[in-house]
Short mmCIF file of C-alpha atoms in Angstrom, two decimals:
data_model
loop_
_atom_site.label_atom_id
_atom_site.label_comp_id
_atom_site.label_asym_id
_atom_site.label_seq_id
_atom_site.Cartn_x
_atom_site.Cartn_y
_atom_site.Cartn_z
CA UNK R 1 53.59 169.93 22.75
CA UNK R 2 55.92 170.85 25.59
CA UNK R 3 58.96 172.97 24.76
CA UNK R 4 61.32 170.20 25.88
CA UNK R 5 59.68 167.68 23.57
CA UNK R 6 59.82 170.11 20.67
CA UNK R 7 63.58 170.62 20.98
CA UNK R 8 64.14 166.91 21.54
CA UNK R 9 62.31 166.28 18.27
CA UNK R 10 64.47 168.88 16.49
CA UNK R 11 67.62 167.24 17.86
CA UNK R 12 66.43 163.79 16.79
CA UNK R 13 65.73 165.23 13.34
CA UNK R 14 69.28 166.61 13.18
CA UNK R 15 70.66 163.21 14.14
CA UNK R 16 68.59 161.33 11.55
CA UNK R 17 69.31 163.83 8.83
CA UNK R 18 73.06 163.27 8.99
CA UNK R 19 72.57 159.54 9.45
CA UNK R 20 71.11 159.42 5.92
CA UNK R 21 74.44 160.11 4.26
CA UNK R 22 76.07 156.71 4.77
CA UNK R 23 78.64 156.91 1.99
CA UNK R 24 79.65 160.40 3.09
CA UNK R 25 80.08 159.14 6.66
CA UNK R 26 82.22 156.20 5.52
CA UNK R 27 84.32 158.60 3.42
CA UNK R 28 84.71 160.86 6.44
CA UNK R 29 85.83 157.97 8.65
CA UNK R 30 88.44 157.04 6.04
CA UNK R 31 89.75 160.61 5.79
CA UNK R 32 89.91 161.09 9.56
CA UNK R 33 91.79 157.80 9.87
CA UNK R 34 94.34 158.77 7.22
CA UNK R 35 94.94 162.17 8.82
CA UNK R 36 95.20 160.54 12.26
CA UNK R 37 97.78 158.13 10.85
CA UNK R 38 99.93 160.98 9.51
CA UNK R 39 99.66 163.10 12.66
CA UNK R 40 100.35 160.17 15.00
CA UNK R 41 103.67 159.51 13.28
CA UNK R 42 104.62 163.18 13.57
CA UNK R 43 103.68 163.23 17.27
CA UNK R 44 105.49 159.96 17.94
CA UNK R 45 108.67 161.44 16.46
CA UNK R 46 108.24 164.65 18.44
CA UNK R 47 107.69 162.84 21.74
CA UNK R 48 110.51 160.38 21.02
CA UNK R 49 112.81 163.38 20.88
CA UNK R 50 111.28 165.16 23.87
CA UNK R 51 109.62 162.71 26.28
CA UNK R 52 107.16 164.32 28.71
CA UNK R 53 106.68 167.30 26.37
CA UNK R 54 103.81 169.39 27.74
CA UNK R 55 103.39 166.93 30.61
CA UNK R 56 102.18 164.11 28.34
CA UNK R 57 103.94 160.83 27.79
CA UNK R 58 104.02 159.29 24.31
CA UNK R 59 100.86 157.20 24.81
CA UNK R 60 98.94 160.25 26.03
CA UNK R 61 100.07 162.27 23.01
CA UNK R 62 98.90 159.50 20.67
CA UNK R 63 95.53 159.30 22.45
CA UNK R 64 95.22 163.05 22.08
CA UNK R 65 95.75 162.89 18.29
CA UNK R 66 92.99 160.30 17.82
CA UNK R 67 90.64 162.27 20.07
CA UNK R 68 91.26 165.28 17.84
CA UNK R 69 90.27 163.28 14.75
CA UNK R 70 87.15 162.02 16.55
CA UNK R 71 86.14 165.56 17.51
CA UNK R 72 86.95 167.33 14.24
CA UNK R 73 83.53 166.90 12.65
CA UNK R 74 81.65 166.40 15.94
CA UNK R 75 82.57 169.89 17.10
CA UNK R 76 82.68 171.23 13.50
CA UNK R 77 86.10 172.73 14.19
CA UNK R 78 86.88 172.98 10.48
CA UNK R 79 83.29 173.70 9.45
CA UNK R 80 80.44 171.38 8.52
CA UNK R 81 78.04 172.34 11.30
CA UNK R 82 74.67 174.06 11.04
CA UNK R 83 76.28 177.47 10.59
CA UNK R 84 76.43 177.17 6.78
CA UNK R 85 72.71 176.56 6.57
CA UNK R 86 71.83 179.28 9.08
CA UNK R 87 73.98 181.79 7.16
CA UNK R 88 72.33 180.81 3.89
CA UNK R 89 68.88 181.30 5.45
CA UNK R 90 69.91 184.71 6.71
CA UNK R 91 71.27 185.70 3.29
CA UNK R 92 68.17 184.60 1.40
CA UNK R 93 65.80 185.96 4.02
CA UNK R 94 64.34 182.53 4.87
CA UNK R 95 65.34 183.22 8.46
CA UNK R 96 62.15 185.29 8.67
CA UNK R 97 60.21 182.00 8.59
CA UNK R 98 62.32 180.67 11.48
CA UNK R 99 61.62 183.81 13.47
CA UNK R 100 57.92 183.38 12.90
CA UNK R 101 57.92 179.90 14.42
CA UNK R 102 56.68 179.49 17.99
CA UNK R 103 60.19 178.42 19.00
CA UNK R 104 63.31 180.28 20.02
CA UNK R 105 65.82 180.76 17.18
CA UNK R 106 68.91 180.04 19.29
CA UNK R 107 67.45 176.99 21.08
CA UNK R 108 66.07 175.60 17.81
CA UNK R 109 69.48 175.65 16.15
CA UNK R 110 71.22 174.45 19.33
CA UNK R 111 68.95 171.39 19.34
CA UNK R 112 69.56 170.75 15.63
CA UNK R 113 73.32 171.12 16.08
CA UNK R 114 73.42 168.82 19.13
CA UNK R 115 71.61 166.16 17.12
CA UNK R 116 74.18 166.56 14.34
CA UNK R 117 77.07 166.49 16.80
CA UNK R 118 75.90 163.27 18.47
CA UNK R 119 75.57 161.59 15.11
CA UNK R 120 79.03 162.72 14.02
CA UNK R 121 80.50 161.51 17.33
CA UNK R 122 79.03 158.02 16.84
CA UNK R 123 79.26 157.88 13.05
CA UNK R 124 82.58 159.55 12.39
CA UNK R 125 84.32 159.72 15.75
CA UNK R 126 84.21 156.25 17.26
CA UNK R 127 85.71 154.27 14.37
CA UNK R 128 88.91 156.32 13.78
CA UNK R 129 89.43 156.44 17.56
CA UNK R 130 88.99 152.66 17.85
CA UNK R 131 91.38 152.05 14.94
CA UNK R 132 93.91 154.35 16.58
CA UNK R 133 93.54 152.58 19.94
CA UNK R 134 93.97 149.16 18.30
CA UNK R 135 97.12 149.87 16.31
CA UNK R 136 98.97 152.49 18.35
CA UNK R 137 100.05 152.80 21.98
CA UNK R 138 97.28 154.74 23.74
CA UNK R 139 96.45 155.59 27.33
CA UNK R 140 92.80 154.96 28.17
CA UNK R 141 91.23 154.97 31.64
CA UNK R 142 89.93 151.70 33.09
CA UNK R 143 87.25 153.16 35.36
CA UNK R 144 83.77 153.80 33.99
CA UNK R 145 83.56 156.96 36.14
CA UNK R 146 86.34 158.63 34.15
CA UNK R 147 84.60 157.78 30.87
CA UNK R 148 81.38 159.23 32.29
CA UNK R 149 83.15 162.41 33.37
CA UNK R 150 84.69 162.60 29.88
CA UNK R 151 81.29 162.32 28.19
CA UNK R 152 79.91 165.21 30.26
CA UNK R 153 82.89 167.32 29.15
CA UNK R 154 82.20 166.33 25.52
CA UNK R 155 78.57 167.48 25.76
CA UNK R 156 79.69 170.80 27.28
CA UNK R 157 82.23 171.10 24.44
CA UNK R 158 79.38 170.65 21.93
CA UNK R 159 77.46 173.53 23.54
CA UNK R 160 80.48 175.87 23.57
CA UNK R 161 81.24 174.97 19.96
CA UNK R 162 77.66 175.76 18.95
CA UNK R 163 77.66 179.06 20.88
CA UNK R 164 80.77 180.22 18.98
CA UNK R 165 79.42 179.20 15.56
CA UNK R 166 76.00 180.73 16.23
CA UNK R 167 77.68 184.09 16.86
CA UNK R 168 79.72 183.70 13.67
CA UNK R 169 76.62 182.83 11.64
CA UNK R 170 74.70 185.85 12.94
CA UNK R 171 77.37 188.11 11.43
CA UNK R 172 75.66 187.35 8.10
CA UNK R 173 72.87 189.74 9.13
CA UNK R 174 75.39 192.54 8.59
CA UNK R 175 77.83 191.07 6.02
CA UNK R 176 75.48 188.97 3.85
CA UNK R 177 78.42 186.98 2.42
CA UNK R 178 79.82 185.29 5.50
CA UNK R 179 82.44 183.04 3.86
CA UNK R 180 85.35 185.20 5.03
CA UNK R 181 84.24 185.33 8.66
CA UNK R 182 83.53 181.62 8.58
CA UNK R 183 87.07 180.86 7.41
CA UNK R 184 88.60 183.16 9.99
CA UNK R 185 86.61 181.32 12.64
CA UNK R 186 87.96 177.97 11.37
CA UNK R 187 91.48 179.30 11.71
CA UNK R 188 90.83 180.43 15.27
CA UNK R 189 89.21 177.07 15.98
CA UNK R 190 92.09 174.99 14.58
CA UNK R 191 94.75 177.05 16.26
CA UNK R 192 93.16 177.69 19.66
CA UNK R 193 91.39 174.37 20.27
CA UNK R 194 94.59 172.35 20.16
CA UNK R 195 93.87 170.55 16.87
CA UNK R 196 97.31 171.53 15.55
CA UNK R 197 99.25 170.62 18.63
CA UNK R 198 98.15 170.07 22.25
CA UNK R 199 97.77 173.48 23.91
CA UNK R 200 100.05 172.47 26.79
CA UNK R 201 102.93 172.28 24.27
CA UNK R 202 102.47 175.94 23.25
CA UNK R 203 105.35 177.96 24.70
CA UNK R 204 105.13 180.64 27.40
CA UNK R 205 102.55 183.42 27.37
CA UNK R 206 101.05 182.20 24.08
CA UNK R 207 100.20 178.94 25.83
CA UNK R 208 98.58 180.72 28.78
CA UNK R 209 96.45 182.88 26.47
CA UNK R 210 95.17 180.02 24.28
CA UNK R 211 94.37 177.91 27.34
CA UNK R 212 92.17 180.71 28.72
CA UNK R 213 90.18 181.17 25.49
CA UNK R 214 86.81 179.42 24.91
CA UNK R 215 88.26 177.11 22.20
CA UNK R 216 90.30 175.22 24.80
CA UNK R 217 86.93 173.83 26.06
CA UNK R 218 86.57 171.95 22.77
CA UNK R 219 89.44 169.49 22.59
CA UNK R 220 91.98 170.23 25.31
CA UNK R 221 89.42 170.18 28.16
CA UNK R 222 87.73 166.85 27.41
CA UNK R 223 91.09 165.28 26.43
CA UNK R 224 92.66 166.21 29.76
CA UNK R 225 89.67 164.76 31.64
CA UNK R 226 90.05 161.47 29.73
CA UNK R 227 93.82 161.41 30.18
CA UNK R 228 93.50 162.09 33.90
CA UNK R 229 95.41 165.36 33.58
CA UNK R 230 92.61 167.69 34.72
CA UNK R 231 90.05 167.82 37.50
CA UNK R 232 86.63 167.23 35.86
CA UNK R 233 84.81 169.78 38.03
CA UNK R 234 87.28 172.55 37.20
CA UNK R 235 86.96 171.70 33.49
CA UNK R 236 83.16 171.75 33.67
CA UNK R 237 83.20 175.14 35.42
CA UNK R 238 85.48 176.56 32.72
CA UNK R 239 83.35 175.13 29.89
CA UNK R 240 80.01 176.09 31.42
CA UNK R 241 81.27 179.60 32.14
CA UNK R 242 82.23 180.15 28.51
CA UNK R 243 79.01 178.48 27.31
CA UNK R 244 76.90 180.91 29.36
CA UNK R 245 78.87 183.99 28.28
CA UNK R 246 78.78 183.04 24.59
CA UNK R 247 75.12 181.98 24.56
CA UNK R 248 74.18 185.25 26.28
CA UNK R 249 76.20 187.19 23.70
CA UNK R 250 74.45 185.23 20.94
CA UNK R 251 71.09 186.18 22.43
CA UNK R 252 72.03 189.87 22.51
CA UNK R 253 73.24 189.84 18.92
CA UNK R 254 70.16 187.90 17.89
CA UNK R 255 67.79 190.51 19.28
CA UNK R 256 69.81 193.29 17.65
CA UNK R 257 69.82 191.40 14.36
CA UNK R 258 66.14 190.54 14.23
CA UNK R 259 65.31 194.22 14.39
CA UNK R 260 67.25 194.53 11.12
CA UNK R 261 65.50 191.73 9.26
CA UNK R 262 64.06 192.89 6.01
CA UNK R 263 61.54 190.47 4.61
CA UNK R 264 61.70 190.41 0.85
CA UNK R 265 58.22 190.11 -0.52
CA UNK R 266 57.36 188.27 -3.69
CA UNK E 1 83.27 185.03 -15.01
CA UNK E 2 83.91 183.45 -11.63
CA UNK E 3 86.73 185.89 -11.04
CA UNK E 4 84.37 188.80 -11.71
CA UNK E 5 81.68 187.32 -9.49
CA UNK E 6 84.22 186.94 -6.69
CA UNK E 7 85.23 190.55 -7.06
CA UNK E 8 81.63 191.66 -6.52
CA UNK E 9 82.20 191.15 -2.81
CA UNK E 10 85.66 192.67 -2.61
CA UNK E 11 85.96 192.73 1.19
CA UNK E 12 84.93 189.11 1.35
CA UNK E 13 87.44 188.18 -1.38
CA UNK E 14 90.30 189.80 0.51
CA UNK E 15 89.20 188.05 3.69
CA UNK E 16 88.91 184.65 2.01
CA UNK E 17 92.26 184.99 0.20
CA UNK E 18 93.99 185.97 3.43
CA UNK E 19 92.14 183.22 5.27
CA UNK E 20 93.18 180.64 2.68
CA UNK E 21 96.79 181.81 3.02
CA UNK E 22 96.64 181.67 6.82
CA UNK E 23 94.69 178.42 7.01
CA UNK E 24 97.34 176.59 5.01
CA UNK E 25 100.01 178.50 6.91
CA UNK E 26 98.70 176.98 10.14
CA UNK E 27 100.46 173.73 9.29
CA UNK E 28 103.69 175.65 9.14
CA UNK E 29 102.89 177.40 12.41
CA UNK E 30 102.48 173.94 13.96
CA UNK E 31 105.94 173.03 12.66
CA UNK E 32 107.37 176.28 14.07
CA UNK E 33 105.75 175.51 17.43
CA UNK E 34 107.33 172.06 17.40
CA UNK E 35 110.70 173.61 16.64
CA UNK E 36 110.28 175.95 19.61
CA UNK E 37 110.74 172.77 21.67
CA UNK E 38 113.12 170.64 19.56
CA UNK E 39 116.06 171.32 17.21
CA UNK E 40 115.35 168.62 14.66
CA UNK E 41 112.51 166.32 13.67
CA UNK E 42 113.42 162.91 12.32
CA UNK E 43 116.96 164.27 11.95
CA UNK E 44 115.87 167.14 9.65
CA UNK E 45 116.44 170.77 10.59
CA UNK E 46 113.80 173.51 10.31
CA UNK E 47 115.04 174.94 6.94
CA UNK E 48 115.16 171.42 5.49
CA UNK E 49 111.59 170.70 6.58
CA UNK E 50 110.56 174.15 5.27
CA UNK E 51 112.04 173.10 1.92
CA UNK E 52 109.82 169.99 1.87
CA UNK E 53 106.87 172.04 3.07
CA UNK E 54 107.29 174.80 0.48
CA UNK E 55 107.66 172.34 -2.41
CA UNK E 56 104.62 170.34 -1.39
CA UNK E 57 102.58 173.49 -0.73
CA UNK E 58 103.50 175.14 -4.01
CA UNK E 59 102.88 172.01 -6.12
CA UNK E 60 99.58 171.33 -4.39
CA UNK E 61 98.56 175.00 -4.60
CA UNK E 62 99.11 175.03 -8.37
CA UNK E 63 97.09 171.84 -8.84
CA UNK E 64 94.33 173.10 -6.55
CA UNK E 65 94.10 176.43 -8.38
CA UNK E 66 93.99 174.78 -11.79
CA UNK E 67 91.71 171.84 -11.16
CA UNK E 68 90.62 171.78 -7.49
CA UNK E 69 87.01 172.52 -8.50
CA UNK E 70 86.56 168.98 -9.89
CA UNK E 71 85.86 167.79 -6.35
CA UNK E 72 82.37 169.22 -6.86
CA UNK E 73 81.64 166.52 -9.43
CA UNK E 74 79.78 164.28 -6.96
CA UNK E 75 77.25 167.01 -6.27
CA UNK E 76 76.69 167.54 -10.01
CA UNK E 77 76.15 163.82 -10.57
CA UNK E 78 73.66 163.76 -7.67
CA UNK E 79 71.56 166.72 -8.73
CA UNK E 80 71.77 166.00 -12.47
CA UNK E 81 73.46 169.26 -13.46
CA UNK E 82 76.35 167.35 -15.04
CA UNK E 83 74.10 166.86 -18.08
CA UNK E 84 74.35 170.58 -18.82
CA UNK E 85 78.11 170.24 -19.18
CA UNK E 86 77.82 167.16 -21.39
CA UNK E 87 75.82 168.91 -24.09
CA UNK E 88 78.21 171.87 -24.34
CA UNK E 89 80.89 171.73 -27.06
CA UNK E 90 83.85 171.81 -24.66
CA UNK E 91 85.69 169.11 -22.69
CA UNK E 92 83.76 168.26 -19.51
CA UNK E 93 86.91 168.26 -17.42
CA UNK E 94 87.85 171.79 -18.51
CA UNK E 95 84.34 173.02 -17.75
CA UNK E 96 84.41 171.41 -14.32
CA UNK E 97 87.80 172.94 -13.56
CA UNK E 98 86.53 176.38 -14.51
CA UNK E 99 83.29 175.91 -12.56
CA UNK E 100 83.40 178.08 -9.43
CA UNK E 101 87.05 178.82 -10.17
CA UNK E 102 88.21 180.08 -6.81
CA UNK E 103 90.77 182.81 -7.12
CA UNK E 104 91.15 182.87 -3.33
CA UNK E 105 93.23 179.70 -3.75
CA UNK E 106 96.13 181.92 -4.78
CA UNK E 107 96.43 182.41 -1.02
CA UNK E 108 97.55 178.81 -0.63
CA UNK E 109 99.96 179.22 -3.52
CA UNK E 110 101.47 182.41 -2.12
CA UNK E 111 101.99 180.82 1.26
CA UNK E 112 103.82 177.80 -0.21
CA UNK E 113 105.99 180.06 -2.37
CA UNK E 114 106.86 182.22 0.63
CA UNK E 115 108.00 179.28 2.75
CA UNK E 116 109.94 177.80 -0.19
CA UNK E 117 111.68 181.13 -0.77
CA UNK E 118 112.76 181.31 2.85
CA UNK E 119 113.87 177.67 2.80
CA UNK E 120 115.99 178.18 -0.33
CA UNK E 121 117.78 181.05 1.39
CA UNK E 122 118.18 179.31 4.75
CA UNK E 123 118.98 175.73 3.78
CA UNK E 124 122.59 174.62 3.62
CA UNK E 125 122.84 172.77 0.34
CA UNK E 126 125.64 172.36 -2.17
CA UNK E 127 124.00 174.38 -4.95
CA UNK E 128 125.20 172.93 -8.24
CA UNK E 129 123.32 173.95 -11.46
CA UNK E 130 121.74 170.50 -11.54
CA UNK E 131 120.37 170.84 -8.01
CA UNK E 132 119.09 174.35 -8.73
CA UNK E 133 117.40 173.19 -11.92
CA UNK E 134 115.69 170.34 -10.09
CA UNK E 135 113.64 172.78 -7.95
CA UNK E 136 111.34 174.11 -10.73
CA UNK E 137 111.16 170.59 -12.21
CA UNK E 138 109.94 169.35 -8.83
CA UNK E 139 107.26 172.03 -8.61
CA UNK E 140 105.90 171.37 -12.10
CA UNK E 141 105.92 167.57 -11.89
CA UNK E 142 104.58 167.74 -8.34
CA UNK E 143 101.68 169.87 -9.53
CA UNK E 144 101.02 167.38 -12.35
CA UNK E 145 101.01 164.45 -9.89
CA UNK E 146 98.52 166.27 -7.63
CA UNK E 147 96.36 167.13 -10.69
CA UNK E 148 96.26 163.42 -11.53
CA UNK E 149 95.15 162.65 -7.96
CA UNK E 150 92.38 165.26 -8.20
CA UNK E 151 91.14 163.84 -11.52
CA UNK E 152 91.29 160.25 -10.27
CA UNK E 153 89.33 161.33 -7.18
CA UNK E 154 86.72 162.98 -9.39
CA UNK E 155 86.48 159.86 -11.56
CA UNK E 156 85.85 157.83 -8.40
CA UNK E 157 82.87 160.07 -7.65
CA UNK E 158 81.07 158.70 -10.71
CA UNK E 159 80.92 155.45 -8.74
CA UNK E 160 80.48 156.81 -5.20
CA UNK E 161 78.66 160.11 -5.53
CA UNK E 162 78.58 160.96 -1.86
CA UNK E 163 82.17 160.15 -1.11
CA UNK E 164 83.99 163.30 -2.21
CA UNK E 165 85.81 163.25 1.10
CA UNK E 166 87.74 160.10 0.23
CA UNK E 167 89.78 162.11 -2.26
CA UNK E 168 90.51 164.67 0.48
CA UNK E 169 92.47 161.95 2.25
CA UNK E 170 94.78 161.69 -0.77
CA UNK E 171 94.94 165.36 -1.81
CA UNK E 172 94.97 167.28 1.46
CA UNK E 173 96.27 164.25 3.37
CA UNK E 174 99.00 163.75 0.77
CA UNK E 175 100.25 167.30 0.99
CA UNK E 176 100.26 167.13 4.81
CA UNK E 177 102.27 163.91 4.67
CA UNK E 178 104.87 165.41 2.32
CA UNK E 179 105.45 168.34 4.68
CA UNK E 180 107.35 166.03 7.01
CA UNK E 181 110.50 163.99 6.37
CA UNK E 182 109.93 160.37 5.26
CA UNK E 183 111.95 159.08 8.24
CA UNK E 184 109.00 159.90 10.52
CA UNK E 185 106.63 157.42 8.94
CA UNK E 186 106.24 153.65 9.04
CA UNK E 187 108.03 151.83 6.21
CA UNK E 188 104.76 150.43 4.82
CA UNK E 189 103.32 153.92 4.57
CA UNK E 190 106.42 155.19 2.74
CA UNK E 191 106.26 152.20 0.39
CA UNK E 192 102.60 152.93 -0.29
CA UNK E 193 103.22 156.54 -1.30
CA UNK E 194 106.22 155.56 -3.41
CA UNK E 195 104.99 152.58 -5.40
CA UNK E 196 101.18 152.70 -5.21
CA UNK E 197 100.33 156.42 -5.12
CA UNK E 198 103.69 157.93 -6.08
CA UNK E 199 103.50 161.08 -3.96
CA UNK E 200 107.12 160.55 -2.85
CA UNK E 201 108.17 161.86 -6.28
CA UNK E 202 106.61 165.26 -5.54
CA UNK E 203 109.35 166.18 -3.10
CA UNK E 204 110.76 163.41 -0.88
CA UNK E 205 113.00 161.78 -3.49
CA UNK E 206 114.21 164.83 -5.44
CA UNK E 207 114.62 166.83 -2.21
CA UNK E 208 116.74 164.04 -0.73
CA UNK E 209 119.08 164.51 -3.70
CA UNK E 210 119.15 168.32 -3.40
CA UNK E 211 119.79 168.25 0.36
CA UNK E 212 122.15 165.26 0.20
CA UNK E 213 119.95 163.18 2.50
CA UNK E 214 119.67 159.39 2.49
CA UNK E 215 116.93 158.22 0.12
CA UNK E 216 113.78 156.72 1.62
CA UNK E 217 113.66 152.93 1.25
CA UNK E 218 117.31 153.01 -0.01
CA UNK E 219 116.11 153.72 -3.54
CA UNK E 220 118.75 154.24 -6.27
CA UNK E 221 120.00 157.77 -7.05
CA UNK E 222 118.30 158.06 -10.45
CA UNK E 223 114.83 157.95 -8.84
CA UNK E 224 115.39 161.57 -7.80
CA UNK E 225 115.14 162.54 -11.47
CA UNK E 226 112.18 160.33 -12.31
CA UNK E 227 109.50 162.80 -11.18
CA UNK E 228 108.56 164.11 -14.68
CA UNK E 229 108.19 160.57 -16.04
CA UNK E 230 106.17 159.51 -13.00
CA UNK E 231 103.97 162.58 -13.39
CA UNK E 232 103.38 161.71 -17.05
CA UNK E 233 102.32 158.15 -16.19
CA UNK E 234 100.04 159.40 -13.40
CA UNK E 235 98.30 161.87 -15.69
CA UNK E 236 97.80 159.21 -18.37
CA UNK E 237 96.30 156.77 -15.83
CA UNK E 238 94.07 159.48 -14.35
CA UNK E 239 92.93 160.38 -17.87
CA UNK E 240 91.98 156.75 -18.53
CA UNK E 241 90.09 156.57 -15.22
CA UNK E 242 88.30 159.79 -16.07
CA UNK E 243 87.28 158.50 -19.50
CA UNK E 244 85.99 155.26 -18.00
CA UNK E 245 84.06 157.18 -15.34
CA UNK E 246 82.49 159.51 -17.87
CA UNK E 247 81.42 156.61 -20.09
CA UNK E 248 79.81 154.82 -17.14
CA UNK E 249 77.78 157.92 -16.26
CA UNK E 250 74.03 157.50 -16.30
CA UNK E 251 72.04 160.67 -15.90
CA UNK E 252 69.54 161.03 -13.07
CA UNK E 253 66.99 161.87 -15.73
CA UNK E 254 65.74 164.87 -13.82
#
């Protein structure tokens, strides 16, 4: 079996696996919609007071909120990706089995996580976004080309998101109990991706710093492509640059970590 | 036991407690960021919103610490481990609440208390003894209302085992909603959280009295003092729902 087909099969498996939990998906859609509803009202009030805040008009701000809800589980910004399982396998030592497989550890989990992310985008992302677009003033592009450009940015966002979480998960090789690191990474993700508030609203130097960090590839980048506020090629270059740096770092840490693996017999 | 097990990984406990404090604090950071650009939100100043935020955070933190573990019920119904709790000579609800008791949740509590403390010092209110007394009453009845929501959510999981996240919309969603003034939200939404799921009694109504703000939905003045009664009714209803859920439980047989 060719390597490409192997990883495609892993990704398809990831997609199908999450597709099994129908009730959980419906519950997630409901929760994302309720949170979107609350946040939209807050943003509407904020933009009513300060029109053109951060360069967005009110409709753009509303669109941004619903995009955030659609991406929350897709990009596993608050957890829920493959990192929990990978950490557990590292803690129990099962990761030794993964290392023994004729497949690359990083690519294997990337494929599984992409499958998961695509399912979450379709299963949990589309419905809250559609509800938001139906009942609130949004700004959506009419041209198919912009939607296409947006989708490319979303896929790149998925890769950057995975690269960050893979690094976080590998810390379990040293810490064993990775809950603390995981939660710190959620905080960074929430704050720096623009889930709290669009990054272009952040004041002064703080705003410049968060916009340069990898997390801004997750929500702010794709959102600005969809809203027509950013040049797609520049966004892709930023996202791909961070993806390469982080994946390379993951690879380095991985090779350092696998030398530490202690297989527990029994 | 769960406290001792947490302390086995001391570094991780400190990290998770700090993280839980910061993670909930992020909502307040968002509010601070908003106030770096505006002077008021929905007509409420920063200390006034901090007052709402601190009350909601403290009440929710208490409920979460006491009973937040019941959200794991769905998993126990799915894998059949609920049976173990049923044969023990102690109330199932108490066992569930103690299961994986997460001391790190004090982080959330501390953060709410901190913001409330600052708000009490910064807010310009006419502090009569009655207003002052209403603050602890709000925290206790608010915590009771959130406990009722947690229990009702757990009872729902007897029916829909996979849908633990639905209750997140009401617990975590509810506390997020209460962090902002009622004037921001659509009237139907405010009506829903006043008459259907009475979250408005956690802080919106009593806080309107304390701060001398107009009441949401033009409700009469006495509603500001109704929180303890509302909390009692909520707990009774949640208890009934829990009993019904427990009676309808059929084991997986595994």
